[in-house]
mmCIF file of C-alpha atoms in Angstrom:
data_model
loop_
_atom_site.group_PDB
_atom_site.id
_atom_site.type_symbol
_atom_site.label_atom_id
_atom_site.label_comp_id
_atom_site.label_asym_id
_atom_site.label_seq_id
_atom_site.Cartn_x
_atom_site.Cartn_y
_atom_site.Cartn_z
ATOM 1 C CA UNK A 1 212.949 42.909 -60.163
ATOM 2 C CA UNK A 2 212.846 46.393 -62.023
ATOM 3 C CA UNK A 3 210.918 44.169 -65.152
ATOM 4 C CA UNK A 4 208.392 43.123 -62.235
ATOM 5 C CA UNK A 5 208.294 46.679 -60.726
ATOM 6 C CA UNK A 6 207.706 48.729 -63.878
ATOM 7 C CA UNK A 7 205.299 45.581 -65.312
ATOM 8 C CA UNK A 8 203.200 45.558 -62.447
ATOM 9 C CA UNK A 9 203.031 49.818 -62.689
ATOM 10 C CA UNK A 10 202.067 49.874 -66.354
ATOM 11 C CA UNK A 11 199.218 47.562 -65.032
ATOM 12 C CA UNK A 12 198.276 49.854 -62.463
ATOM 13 C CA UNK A 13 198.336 52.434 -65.008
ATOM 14 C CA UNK A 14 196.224 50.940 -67.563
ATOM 15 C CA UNK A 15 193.323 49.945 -64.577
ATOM 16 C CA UNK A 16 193.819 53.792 -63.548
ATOM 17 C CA UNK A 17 193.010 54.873 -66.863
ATOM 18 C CA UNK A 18 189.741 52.893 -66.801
ATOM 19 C CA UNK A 19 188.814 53.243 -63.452
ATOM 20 C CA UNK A 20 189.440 57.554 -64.818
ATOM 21 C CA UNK A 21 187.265 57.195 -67.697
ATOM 22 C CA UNK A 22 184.764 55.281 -65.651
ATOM 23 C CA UNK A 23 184.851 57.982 -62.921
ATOM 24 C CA UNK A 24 184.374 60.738 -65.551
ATOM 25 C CA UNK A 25 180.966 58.927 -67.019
ATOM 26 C CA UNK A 26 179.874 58.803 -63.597
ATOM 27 C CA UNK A 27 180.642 62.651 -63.021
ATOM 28 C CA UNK A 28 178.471 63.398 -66.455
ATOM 29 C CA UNK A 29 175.704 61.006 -65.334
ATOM 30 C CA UNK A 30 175.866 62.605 -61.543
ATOM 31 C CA UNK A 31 175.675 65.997 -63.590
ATOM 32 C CA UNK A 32 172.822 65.190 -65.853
ATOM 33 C CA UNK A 33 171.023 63.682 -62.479
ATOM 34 C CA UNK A 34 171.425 67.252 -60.678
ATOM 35 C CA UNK A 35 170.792 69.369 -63.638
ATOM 36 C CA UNK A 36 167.449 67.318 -64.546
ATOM 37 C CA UNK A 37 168.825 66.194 -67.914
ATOM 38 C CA UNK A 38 167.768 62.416 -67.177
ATOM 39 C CA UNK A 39 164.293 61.351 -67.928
ATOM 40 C CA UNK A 40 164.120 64.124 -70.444
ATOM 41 C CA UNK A 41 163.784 63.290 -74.157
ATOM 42 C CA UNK A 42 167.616 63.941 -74.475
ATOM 43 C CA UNK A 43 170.117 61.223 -76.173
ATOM 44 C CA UNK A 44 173.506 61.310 -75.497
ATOM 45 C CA UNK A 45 176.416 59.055 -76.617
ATOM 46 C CA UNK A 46 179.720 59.664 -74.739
ATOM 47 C CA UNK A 47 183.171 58.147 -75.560
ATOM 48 C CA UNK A 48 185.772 58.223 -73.931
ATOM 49 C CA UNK A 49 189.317 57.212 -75.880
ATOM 50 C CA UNK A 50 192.540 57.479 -73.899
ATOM 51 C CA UNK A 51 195.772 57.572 -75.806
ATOM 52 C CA UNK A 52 199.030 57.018 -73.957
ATOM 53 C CA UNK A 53 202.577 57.944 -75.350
ATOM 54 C CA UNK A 54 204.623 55.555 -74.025
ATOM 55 C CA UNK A 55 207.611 57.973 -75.898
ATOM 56 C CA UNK A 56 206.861 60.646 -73.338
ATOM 57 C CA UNK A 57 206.481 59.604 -69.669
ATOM 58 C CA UNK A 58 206.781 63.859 -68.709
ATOM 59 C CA UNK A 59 203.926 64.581 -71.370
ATOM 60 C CA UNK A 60 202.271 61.397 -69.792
ATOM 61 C CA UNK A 61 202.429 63.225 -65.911
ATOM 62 C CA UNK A 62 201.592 66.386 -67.490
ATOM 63 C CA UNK A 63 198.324 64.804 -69.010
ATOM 64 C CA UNK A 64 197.730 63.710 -65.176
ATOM 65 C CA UNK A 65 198.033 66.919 -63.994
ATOM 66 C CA UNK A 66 195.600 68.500 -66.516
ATOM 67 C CA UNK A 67 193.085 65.546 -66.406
ATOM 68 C CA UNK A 68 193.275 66.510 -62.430
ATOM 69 C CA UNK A 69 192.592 69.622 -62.519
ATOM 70 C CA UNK A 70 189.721 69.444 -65.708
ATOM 71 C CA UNK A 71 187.934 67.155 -63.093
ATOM 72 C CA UNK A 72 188.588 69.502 -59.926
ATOM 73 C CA UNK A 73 187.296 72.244 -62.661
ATOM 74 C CA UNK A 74 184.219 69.971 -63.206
ATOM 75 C CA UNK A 75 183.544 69.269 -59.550
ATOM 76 C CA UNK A 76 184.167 72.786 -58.587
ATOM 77 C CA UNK A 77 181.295 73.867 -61.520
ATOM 78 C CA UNK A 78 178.581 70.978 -60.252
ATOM 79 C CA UNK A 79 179.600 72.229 -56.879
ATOM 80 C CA UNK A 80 178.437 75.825 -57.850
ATOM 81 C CA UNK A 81 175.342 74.400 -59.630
ATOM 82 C CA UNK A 82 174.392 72.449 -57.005
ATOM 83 C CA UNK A 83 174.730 75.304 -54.422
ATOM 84 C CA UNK A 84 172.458 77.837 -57.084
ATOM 85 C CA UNK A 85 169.770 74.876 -57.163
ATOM 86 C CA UNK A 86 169.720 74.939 -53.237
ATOM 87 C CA UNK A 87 169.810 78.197 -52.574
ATOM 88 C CA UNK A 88 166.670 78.662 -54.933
ATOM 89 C CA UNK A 89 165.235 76.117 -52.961
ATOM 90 C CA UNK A 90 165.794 77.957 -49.595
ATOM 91 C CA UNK A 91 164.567 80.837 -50.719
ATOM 92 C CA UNK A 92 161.353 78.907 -51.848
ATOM 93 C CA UNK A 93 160.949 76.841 -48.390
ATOM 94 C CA UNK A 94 160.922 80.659 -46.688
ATOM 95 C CA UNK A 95 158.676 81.941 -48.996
ATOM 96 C CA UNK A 96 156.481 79.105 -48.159
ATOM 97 C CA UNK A 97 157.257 79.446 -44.588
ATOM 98 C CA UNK A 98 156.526 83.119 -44.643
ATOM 99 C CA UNK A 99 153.116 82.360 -46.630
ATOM 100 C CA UNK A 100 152.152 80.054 -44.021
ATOM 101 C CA UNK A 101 152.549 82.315 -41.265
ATOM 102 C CA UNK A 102 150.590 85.278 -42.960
ATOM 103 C CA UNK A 103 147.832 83.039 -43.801
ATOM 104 C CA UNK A 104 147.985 81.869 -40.328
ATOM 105 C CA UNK A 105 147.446 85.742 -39.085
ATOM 106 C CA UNK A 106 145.398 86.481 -41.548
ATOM 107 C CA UNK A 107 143.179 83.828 -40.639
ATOM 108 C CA UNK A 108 143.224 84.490 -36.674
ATOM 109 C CA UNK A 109 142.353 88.483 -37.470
ATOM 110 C CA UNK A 110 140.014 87.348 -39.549
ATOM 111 C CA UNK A 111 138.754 85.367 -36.736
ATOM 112 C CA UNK A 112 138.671 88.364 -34.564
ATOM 113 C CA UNK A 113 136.938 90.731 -36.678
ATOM 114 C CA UNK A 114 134.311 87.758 -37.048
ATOM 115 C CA UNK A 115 134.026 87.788 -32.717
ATOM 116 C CA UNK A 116 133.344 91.708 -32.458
ATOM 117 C CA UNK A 117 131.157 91.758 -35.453
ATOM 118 C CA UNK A 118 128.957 88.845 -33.781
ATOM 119 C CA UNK A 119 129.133 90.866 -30.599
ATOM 120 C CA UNK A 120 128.096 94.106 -32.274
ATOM 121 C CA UNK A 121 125.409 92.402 -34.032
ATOM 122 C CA UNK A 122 124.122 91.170 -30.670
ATOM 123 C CA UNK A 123 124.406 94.695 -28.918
ATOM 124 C CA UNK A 124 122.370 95.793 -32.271
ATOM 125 C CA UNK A 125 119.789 93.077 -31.742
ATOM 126 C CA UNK A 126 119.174 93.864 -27.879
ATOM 127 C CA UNK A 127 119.055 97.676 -28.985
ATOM 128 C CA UNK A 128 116.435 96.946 -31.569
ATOM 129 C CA UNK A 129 114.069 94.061 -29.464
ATOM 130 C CA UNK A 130 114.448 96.981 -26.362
ATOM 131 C CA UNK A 131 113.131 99.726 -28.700
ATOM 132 C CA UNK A 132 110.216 97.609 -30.669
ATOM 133 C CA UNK A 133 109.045 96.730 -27.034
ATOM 134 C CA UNK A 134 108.839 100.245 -25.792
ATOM 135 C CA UNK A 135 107.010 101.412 -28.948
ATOM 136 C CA UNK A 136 104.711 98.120 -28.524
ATOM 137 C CA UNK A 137 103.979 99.387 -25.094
ATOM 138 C CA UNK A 138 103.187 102.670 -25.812
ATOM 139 C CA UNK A 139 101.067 101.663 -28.598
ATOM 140 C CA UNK A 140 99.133 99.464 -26.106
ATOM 141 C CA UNK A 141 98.887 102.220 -23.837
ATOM 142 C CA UNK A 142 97.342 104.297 -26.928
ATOM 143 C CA UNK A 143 94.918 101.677 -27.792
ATOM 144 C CA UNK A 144 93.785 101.397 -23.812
ATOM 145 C CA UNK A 145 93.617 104.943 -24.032
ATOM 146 C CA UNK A 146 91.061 104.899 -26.970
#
C-alpha cells in the first residue's frame, strides 16, 4: 500500500511539474499580451528544464516554496503593470471627458456670442435704414423747396 501511495504521489508530482512549467509559459505569454510584446517583431525562445533531486525531498519542498513565491513575485509585478497601464488609461478617458465638455461650452458660448452679435447687427441695420430715410426725406423736402 505505501509502494501504491508514494507511486501514485511521484506521479502527481511529475504532472505538477508540467502542469508548473506550463502555467509559467502561460504567465510570460499573458505578460507579453499586456505589455504589447506580441505582434511586435520580437523572437523569443523559452525553455523550461526542471531538475528534481530525488536525494533531497527538504531541498525538493524548499524549491516549492521558492518557485511559489517567484510566481506570487511575478503576479504581484504584472499586477502592478497592469494597474500603471490602467491608470494611464483613466487619466486619458478624463482628459477626453474633460475635452469634450469644454468643447461642448465652448461651442454653446460661441453660440451665444453668435445670437447677440446677429441681434446687434439688426439694431445697427434698423438704426442705419431709420437714418438714410430721414436724410432721404429731408433731401426731398430740399428739392420741393427748390
Amino acid at each position: 500500500l505505501i509502494a501504491v501511495i508514494s507511486d501514485t504521489f511521484d506521479r502527481v508530482q511529475d504532472s505538477a511539474d508540467q502542469a508548473r512549467n506550463v502555467e509559467l509559459l502561460r504567465l510570460v505569454v499573458e505578460y507579453q499580451q499586456i505589455t504589447g510584446d506580441i505582434g511586435q517583431q520580437k523572437t523569443y525562445l523559452y525553455i523550461f528544464n526542471h531538475q528534481i533531486d530525488a536525494d533531497d525531498k527538504n531541498e525538493e519542498v524548499m524549491e516549492w516554496k521558492g518557485r511559489l513565491k517567484e510566481i506570487a513575485r511575478m503576479v504581484k509585478s504584472i499586477q502592478v503593470h497592469i494597474d500603471s497601464k490602467l491608470s494611464r488609461l483613466l487619466t486619458e478617458e478624463r482628459m477626453l471627458v474633460t475635452n469634450k465638455e469644454l468643447d461642448e461650452k465652448i461651442h454653446r458660448t460661441l453660440r451665444a456670442q453668435e445670437e447677440r452679435l446677429g441681434d446687434q447687427v439688426k439694431e445697427q441695420e434698423t438704426r442705419i435704414m431709420q437714418v438714410l430715410r430721414d436724410h432721404q426725406e429731408q433731401v426731398s423736402g430740399l428739392i420741393k423747396s427748390v
